Short mmCIF file of N, CA and C in Angstrom, two decimals:
data_model
loop_
_atom_site.label_atom_id
_atom_site.label_comp_id
_atom_site.label_asym_id
_atom_site.label_seq_id
_atom_site.Cartn_x
_atom_site.Cartn_y
_atom_site.Cartn_z
N MET A 1 23.87 -10.25 -21.24
CA MET A 1 24.45 -10.80 -20.08
C MET A 1 25.82 -10.31 -19.81
N ARG A 2 26.05 -9.85 -18.65
CA ARG A 2 27.32 -9.42 -18.26
C ARG A 2 28.36 -10.65 -17.96
N LYS A 3 29.68 -10.34 -18.05
CA LYS A 3 30.66 -11.28 -18.02
C LYS A 3 30.71 -12.08 -16.66
N ASN A 4 30.42 -11.36 -15.53
CA ASN A 4 30.48 -12.08 -14.24
C ASN A 4 29.14 -12.25 -13.48
N SER A 5 28.09 -12.35 -14.42
CA SER A 5 26.78 -12.60 -13.80
C SER A 5 26.60 -14.05 -13.40
N VAL A 6 25.56 -14.15 -12.61
CA VAL A 6 25.19 -15.49 -12.09
C VAL A 6 25.07 -16.50 -13.28
N LYS A 7 24.27 -16.04 -14.24
CA LYS A 7 23.82 -16.92 -15.40
C LYS A 7 25.16 -17.27 -16.11
N ASN A 8 26.27 -16.44 -16.38
CA ASN A 8 27.36 -16.71 -17.07
C ASN A 8 28.15 -17.61 -16.27
N THR A 9 28.24 -17.46 -14.96
CA THR A 9 28.98 -18.44 -14.09
C THR A 9 28.39 -19.81 -14.14
N ARG A 10 27.17 -19.94 -14.16
CA ARG A 10 26.45 -21.33 -14.32
C ARG A 10 26.80 -21.85 -15.59
N ILE A 11 26.78 -21.06 -16.78
CA ILE A 11 27.04 -21.65 -18.09
C ILE A 11 28.45 -22.11 -18.15
N ASN A 12 29.43 -21.22 -17.59
CA ASN A 12 30.79 -21.60 -17.52
C ASN A 12 31.03 -23.05 -16.81
N GLY A 13 30.36 -23.18 -15.75
CA GLY A 13 30.47 -24.51 -14.96
C GLY A 13 29.95 -25.58 -15.74
N GLU A 14 28.79 -25.41 -16.39
CA GLU A 14 28.21 -26.55 -17.15
C GLU A 14 29.07 -26.93 -18.35
N VAL A 15 29.44 -25.88 -19.10
CA VAL A 15 30.37 -26.08 -20.19
C VAL A 15 31.64 -26.85 -19.81
N GLN A 16 32.17 -26.52 -18.71
CA GLN A 16 33.40 -27.05 -18.18
C GLN A 16 33.13 -28.61 -17.84
N LYS A 17 32.07 -28.87 -17.26
CA LYS A 17 31.71 -30.24 -16.86
C LYS A 17 31.39 -31.20 -18.04
N VAL A 18 30.71 -30.58 -19.00
CA VAL A 18 30.42 -31.36 -20.23
C VAL A 18 31.61 -31.58 -21.12
N LEU A 19 32.53 -30.40 -21.19
CA LEU A 19 33.75 -30.63 -21.93
C LEU A 19 34.65 -31.76 -21.29
N ALA A 20 34.73 -31.70 -19.98
CA ALA A 20 35.60 -32.73 -19.32
C ALA A 20 34.99 -34.20 -19.64
N GLU A 21 33.79 -34.27 -19.72
CA GLU A 21 33.16 -35.67 -19.92
C GLU A 21 33.39 -36.02 -21.25
N ILE A 22 33.32 -35.20 -22.29
CA ILE A 22 33.54 -35.40 -23.73
C ILE A 22 35.02 -35.78 -23.96
N ILE A 23 35.90 -35.00 -23.36
CA ILE A 23 37.25 -35.29 -23.54
C ILE A 23 37.70 -36.62 -22.88
N ARG A 24 37.21 -36.99 -21.70
CA ARG A 24 37.62 -37.98 -20.98
C ARG A 24 37.00 -39.28 -21.44
N GLY A 25 35.65 -39.22 -21.89
CA GLY A 25 34.96 -40.54 -22.16
C GLY A 25 34.66 -40.72 -23.67
N GLU A 26 34.74 -39.70 -24.45
CA GLU A 26 34.26 -40.06 -25.88
C GLU A 26 35.33 -39.84 -26.96
N LEU A 27 36.36 -39.05 -26.72
CA LEU A 27 37.38 -38.95 -27.70
C LEU A 27 38.31 -40.11 -27.71
N LYS A 28 38.58 -40.69 -29.01
CA LYS A 28 39.43 -41.77 -29.10
C LYS A 28 40.76 -41.53 -29.75
N ASP A 29 41.03 -40.21 -29.93
CA ASP A 29 42.38 -39.85 -30.50
C ASP A 29 43.48 -40.21 -29.61
N PRO A 30 44.58 -40.93 -30.19
CA PRO A 30 45.63 -41.41 -29.30
C PRO A 30 46.50 -40.25 -29.06
N ARG A 31 46.47 -39.18 -29.69
CA ARG A 31 47.27 -37.98 -29.27
C ARG A 31 46.85 -37.34 -27.97
N ILE A 32 45.64 -37.58 -27.58
CA ILE A 32 45.11 -36.92 -26.41
C ILE A 32 45.50 -37.64 -25.28
N ASN A 33 46.15 -37.02 -24.37
CA ASN A 33 46.74 -37.64 -23.10
C ASN A 33 45.54 -38.05 -22.15
N PRO A 34 45.54 -39.17 -21.54
CA PRO A 34 44.38 -39.58 -20.76
C PRO A 34 44.34 -38.77 -19.41
N MET A 35 45.47 -38.12 -19.07
CA MET A 35 45.55 -37.23 -17.88
C MET A 35 45.34 -35.83 -18.29
N THR A 36 44.38 -35.55 -19.08
CA THR A 36 43.94 -34.24 -19.44
C THR A 36 42.77 -33.63 -18.63
N THR A 37 42.89 -32.38 -18.09
CA THR A 37 41.96 -31.88 -17.28
C THR A 37 41.56 -30.51 -17.81
N VAL A 38 40.23 -30.32 -17.63
CA VAL A 38 39.67 -28.93 -18.04
C VAL A 38 39.62 -28.14 -16.80
N MET A 39 40.52 -27.16 -16.78
CA MET A 39 40.87 -26.37 -15.43
C MET A 39 39.71 -25.30 -15.35
N ALA A 40 39.50 -24.65 -16.36
CA ALA A 40 38.51 -23.55 -16.36
C ALA A 40 37.93 -23.35 -17.71
N VAL A 41 36.88 -22.68 -17.77
CA VAL A 41 36.12 -22.40 -19.05
C VAL A 41 35.57 -20.85 -18.82
N GLU A 42 35.85 -20.04 -19.95
CA GLU A 42 35.24 -18.73 -19.94
C GLU A 42 34.44 -18.58 -21.19
N VAL A 43 33.06 -18.61 -21.03
CA VAL A 43 32.23 -18.47 -22.17
C VAL A 43 32.00 -16.87 -22.28
N ALA A 44 32.05 -16.43 -23.52
CA ALA A 44 31.92 -14.98 -23.82
C ALA A 44 30.36 -14.63 -23.51
N PRO A 45 30.01 -13.45 -23.11
CA PRO A 45 28.65 -13.06 -22.78
C PRO A 45 27.61 -13.32 -23.87
N ASP A 46 28.10 -13.17 -25.12
CA ASP A 46 27.29 -13.38 -26.38
C ASP A 46 27.09 -14.89 -26.72
N LEU A 47 27.89 -15.69 -26.05
CA LEU A 47 27.86 -17.27 -26.30
C LEU A 47 28.43 -17.64 -27.70
N LYS A 48 29.17 -16.71 -28.22
CA LYS A 48 29.71 -17.02 -29.51
C LYS A 48 31.13 -17.76 -29.50
N SER A 49 31.87 -17.54 -28.35
CA SER A 49 33.21 -17.97 -28.21
C SER A 49 33.30 -18.41 -26.87
N CYS A 50 34.50 -19.24 -26.66
CA CYS A 50 34.69 -19.88 -25.42
C CYS A 50 36.17 -20.19 -25.27
N LYS A 51 36.86 -19.98 -24.20
CA LYS A 51 38.18 -20.30 -23.89
C LYS A 51 38.26 -21.41 -22.90
N ALA A 52 38.81 -22.61 -23.36
CA ALA A 52 38.91 -23.65 -22.33
C ALA A 52 40.33 -23.91 -22.04
N PHE A 53 40.63 -23.73 -20.70
CA PHE A 53 42.06 -23.83 -20.14
C PHE A 53 42.28 -25.36 -19.84
N ILE A 54 43.18 -25.95 -20.48
CA ILE A 54 43.43 -27.39 -20.42
C ILE A 54 44.81 -27.58 -19.65
N SER A 55 44.85 -28.58 -18.80
CA SER A 55 46.04 -28.91 -18.12
C SER A 55 46.35 -30.34 -18.53
N VAL A 56 47.62 -30.62 -18.79
CA VAL A 56 47.98 -32.04 -19.15
C VAL A 56 49.08 -32.52 -18.40
N LEU A 57 48.95 -33.59 -17.74
CA LEU A 57 50.14 -34.16 -16.89
C LEU A 57 50.95 -34.88 -17.85
N GLY A 58 52.21 -34.40 -17.98
CA GLY A 58 53.16 -35.01 -18.94
C GLY A 58 54.13 -33.95 -19.41
N ASP A 59 55.03 -34.48 -20.44
CA ASP A 59 56.06 -33.51 -20.93
C ASP A 59 55.54 -32.65 -21.92
N VAL A 60 56.31 -31.77 -22.44
CA VAL A 60 55.97 -30.78 -23.44
C VAL A 60 55.35 -31.33 -24.67
N LYS A 61 55.97 -32.48 -25.20
CA LYS A 61 55.48 -33.06 -26.34
C LYS A 61 54.03 -33.57 -26.19
N SER A 62 53.84 -34.20 -25.03
CA SER A 62 52.49 -34.64 -24.68
C SER A 62 51.54 -33.66 -24.63
N GLN A 63 51.90 -32.37 -24.17
CA GLN A 63 50.98 -31.27 -24.11
C GLN A 63 50.72 -30.76 -25.53
N GLU A 64 51.68 -30.64 -26.39
CA GLU A 64 51.44 -30.21 -27.76
C GLU A 64 50.66 -31.18 -28.50
N ASP A 65 50.80 -32.54 -28.37
CA ASP A 65 50.08 -33.51 -29.05
C ASP A 65 48.63 -33.50 -28.53
N THR A 66 48.42 -33.40 -27.41
CA THR A 66 46.99 -33.13 -26.77
C THR A 66 46.28 -31.92 -27.38
N LEU A 67 47.01 -30.87 -27.37
CA LEU A 67 46.42 -29.68 -28.00
C LEU A 67 46.05 -29.91 -29.46
N LYS A 68 47.00 -30.46 -30.22
CA LYS A 68 46.71 -30.81 -31.74
C LYS A 68 45.50 -31.70 -31.79
N GLY A 69 45.39 -32.70 -30.97
CA GLY A 69 44.26 -33.74 -31.08
C GLY A 69 42.98 -33.10 -30.68
N LEU A 70 43.00 -32.23 -29.62
CA LEU A 70 41.79 -31.40 -29.21
C LEU A 70 41.34 -30.45 -30.41
N ASN A 71 42.18 -29.94 -30.96
CA ASN A 71 41.89 -28.97 -32.01
C ASN A 71 41.41 -29.73 -33.28
N SER A 72 41.84 -30.83 -33.60
CA SER A 72 41.48 -31.64 -34.74
C SER A 72 39.98 -32.23 -34.52
N ALA A 73 39.73 -32.41 -33.28
CA ALA A 73 38.34 -33.06 -32.83
C ALA A 73 37.36 -31.93 -32.52
N MET A 74 37.70 -30.62 -32.87
CA MET A 74 36.83 -29.55 -32.46
C MET A 74 35.37 -29.68 -32.95
N GLY A 75 35.32 -30.08 -34.19
CA GLY A 75 33.88 -30.31 -34.83
C GLY A 75 33.05 -31.22 -33.91
N TYR A 76 33.57 -32.43 -33.70
CA TYR A 76 32.95 -33.41 -32.76
C TYR A 76 32.56 -32.88 -31.38
N ILE A 77 33.48 -32.24 -30.79
CA ILE A 77 33.32 -31.72 -29.55
C ILE A 77 32.26 -30.63 -29.46
N ARG A 78 32.20 -29.75 -30.55
CA ARG A 78 30.98 -28.80 -30.48
C ARG A 78 29.69 -29.33 -30.81
N THR A 79 29.78 -30.55 -31.64
CA THR A 79 28.50 -31.14 -31.81
C THR A 79 27.96 -31.81 -30.56
N GLN A 80 28.76 -32.48 -29.90
CA GLN A 80 28.43 -33.07 -28.65
C GLN A 80 28.10 -32.10 -27.50
N LEU A 81 28.75 -31.03 -27.59
CA LEU A 81 28.36 -29.92 -26.64
C LEU A 81 27.03 -29.46 -26.91
N ALA A 82 26.66 -29.22 -28.23
CA ALA A 82 25.36 -28.67 -28.57
C ALA A 82 24.25 -29.68 -28.32
N LYS A 83 24.61 -30.95 -28.34
CA LYS A 83 23.51 -32.11 -27.99
C LYS A 83 23.30 -32.10 -26.51
N LYS A 84 24.31 -31.81 -25.66
CA LYS A 84 24.21 -32.02 -24.23
C LYS A 84 23.84 -30.73 -23.52
N ILE A 85 24.07 -29.52 -24.10
CA ILE A 85 23.81 -28.26 -23.40
C ILE A 85 22.85 -27.46 -24.29
N ASN A 86 21.77 -27.07 -23.83
CA ASN A 86 20.67 -26.40 -24.64
C ASN A 86 21.02 -24.91 -24.51
N LEU A 87 21.93 -24.31 -25.50
CA LEU A 87 22.26 -22.87 -25.52
C LEU A 87 21.75 -22.31 -26.75
N ARG A 88 21.55 -21.09 -26.77
CA ARG A 88 21.12 -20.27 -27.97
C ARG A 88 22.13 -20.46 -29.09
N ASN A 89 23.37 -20.41 -28.75
CA ASN A 89 24.60 -20.57 -29.66
C ASN A 89 25.47 -21.69 -29.11
N THR A 90 26.16 -22.51 -29.90
CA THR A 90 27.11 -23.21 -29.35
C THR A 90 28.48 -22.60 -29.56
N PRO A 91 29.11 -22.30 -28.47
CA PRO A 91 30.43 -21.47 -28.62
C PRO A 91 31.53 -22.14 -29.52
N GLU A 92 32.26 -21.28 -30.17
CA GLU A 92 33.47 -21.71 -30.77
C GLU A 92 34.60 -21.87 -29.70
N ILE A 93 35.14 -22.99 -29.54
CA ILE A 93 36.03 -23.32 -28.39
C ILE A 93 37.49 -22.99 -28.85
N LYS A 94 38.24 -22.43 -28.01
CA LYS A 94 39.65 -22.26 -28.16
C LYS A 94 40.34 -22.79 -27.00
N PHE A 95 41.01 -23.86 -27.20
CA PHE A 95 41.81 -24.56 -26.27
C PHE A 95 43.17 -23.85 -25.87
N ILE A 96 43.36 -23.55 -24.64
CA ILE A 96 44.62 -22.95 -24.21
C ILE A 96 45.29 -23.82 -23.12
N MET A 97 46.52 -23.93 -23.21
CA MET A 97 47.35 -24.88 -22.20
C MET A 97 47.52 -24.00 -20.99
N ASP A 98 47.07 -24.48 -19.95
CA ASP A 98 47.10 -23.97 -18.55
C ASP A 98 48.32 -24.49 -17.80
N GLN A 99 49.28 -23.57 -17.61
CA GLN A 99 50.57 -24.01 -16.89
C GLN A 99 50.58 -23.76 -15.46
N SER A 100 49.45 -23.45 -14.80
CA SER A 100 49.43 -22.95 -13.52
C SER A 100 49.85 -24.16 -12.52
N VAL A 101 49.32 -25.39 -12.87
CA VAL A 101 49.64 -26.47 -11.90
C VAL A 101 51.01 -26.74 -12.05
N GLU A 102 51.65 -26.88 -13.22
CA GLU A 102 53.05 -27.00 -13.40
C GLU A 102 53.92 -25.94 -12.65
N TYR A 103 53.44 -24.64 -12.83
CA TYR A 103 54.07 -23.55 -12.17
C TYR A 103 54.10 -23.76 -10.64
N GLY A 104 52.93 -24.15 -10.11
CA GLY A 104 52.77 -24.26 -8.63
C GLY A 104 53.73 -25.40 -8.10
N ILE A 105 53.82 -26.47 -8.86
CA ILE A 105 54.59 -27.58 -8.64
C ILE A 105 56.12 -27.14 -8.51
N ASN A 106 56.47 -26.38 -9.59
CA ASN A 106 57.86 -25.94 -9.71
C ASN A 106 58.21 -24.96 -8.51
N MET A 107 57.22 -24.01 -8.09
CA MET A 107 57.49 -23.09 -7.06
C MET A 107 57.60 -23.83 -5.74
N SER A 108 56.86 -24.92 -5.57
CA SER A 108 56.82 -25.57 -4.35
C SER A 108 58.22 -26.26 -4.16
N ARG A 109 58.61 -26.83 -5.34
CA ARG A 109 60.01 -27.57 -5.17
C ARG A 109 61.02 -26.53 -4.90
N LEU A 110 60.98 -25.36 -5.49
CA LEU A 110 62.04 -24.26 -5.15
C LEU A 110 62.05 -23.85 -3.66
N ILE A 111 60.83 -23.76 -3.13
CA ILE A 111 60.69 -23.33 -1.81
C ILE A 111 61.25 -24.38 -0.87
N ASP A 112 60.92 -25.72 -1.18
CA ASP A 112 61.53 -26.82 -0.35
C ASP A 112 62.96 -26.80 -0.51
N GLU A 113 63.57 -26.44 -1.67
CA GLU A 113 65.07 -26.43 -1.82
C GLU A 113 65.72 -25.32 -0.97
N VAL A 114 65.02 -24.17 -0.87
CA VAL A 114 65.54 -23.03 -0.06
C VAL A 114 65.38 -23.49 1.36
N ASN A 115 64.15 -24.06 1.79
CA ASN A 115 64.06 -24.46 3.21
C ASN A 115 65.11 -25.47 3.67
N ALA A 116 65.47 -26.35 2.78
CA ALA A 116 66.46 -27.31 3.01
C ALA A 116 67.91 -26.69 3.20
N GLY A 117 68.21 -25.72 2.31
CA GLY A 117 69.38 -25.02 2.45
C GLY A 117 69.52 -24.20 3.85
N ILE A 118 68.44 -23.71 4.18
CA ILE A 118 68.46 -22.94 5.59
C ILE A 118 68.58 -23.79 6.71
N HIS A 119 68.02 -25.09 6.68
CA HIS A 119 68.19 -25.95 7.67
C HIS A 119 69.65 -26.61 7.76
N GLU A 120 70.22 -26.79 6.51
CA GLU A 120 71.56 -27.23 6.62
C GLU A 120 72.61 -26.10 7.22
N ARG A 121 72.28 -24.87 6.95
CA ARG A 121 73.12 -23.87 7.40
C ARG A 121 72.97 -23.71 8.93
N GLU A 122 71.70 -23.97 9.41
CA GLU A 122 71.50 -23.79 10.74
C GLU A 122 72.07 -25.05 11.57
N GLU A 123 72.25 -26.23 10.92
CA GLU A 123 72.85 -27.37 11.61
C GLU A 123 74.38 -27.27 11.57
N GLU A 124 74.97 -26.48 10.56
CA GLU A 124 76.33 -26.32 10.61
C GLU A 124 76.79 -25.29 11.59
N GLU A 125 75.96 -24.21 11.88
CA GLU A 125 76.32 -23.35 12.97
C GLU A 125 76.15 -23.85 14.26
#
């Protein structure tokens, strides 16, 4: 199976959906922030490994705690994933913190500040 095949894209989407359900509804670890989102999933073509990109709404400590909680619940998450998705192999999941939403918000704020500065200069002239 190639990396960008239709089958791989379908598997990525299904794993993302099930991971989000498991994290949102089944994990009881207090370290895991309730505002945790599975942004994207990349399952390797051989189905042995998987990268799950996680976004957490909160400060840096909350993000670190959520990552630690998810890593400690890895066995339970893989077991539930295997029960809900019928794959030849259940992939080994690596959780990666996705900073793209935070980066986008920061860039938007900077653009707004620049625009406000331009408008102030125009009004002064």
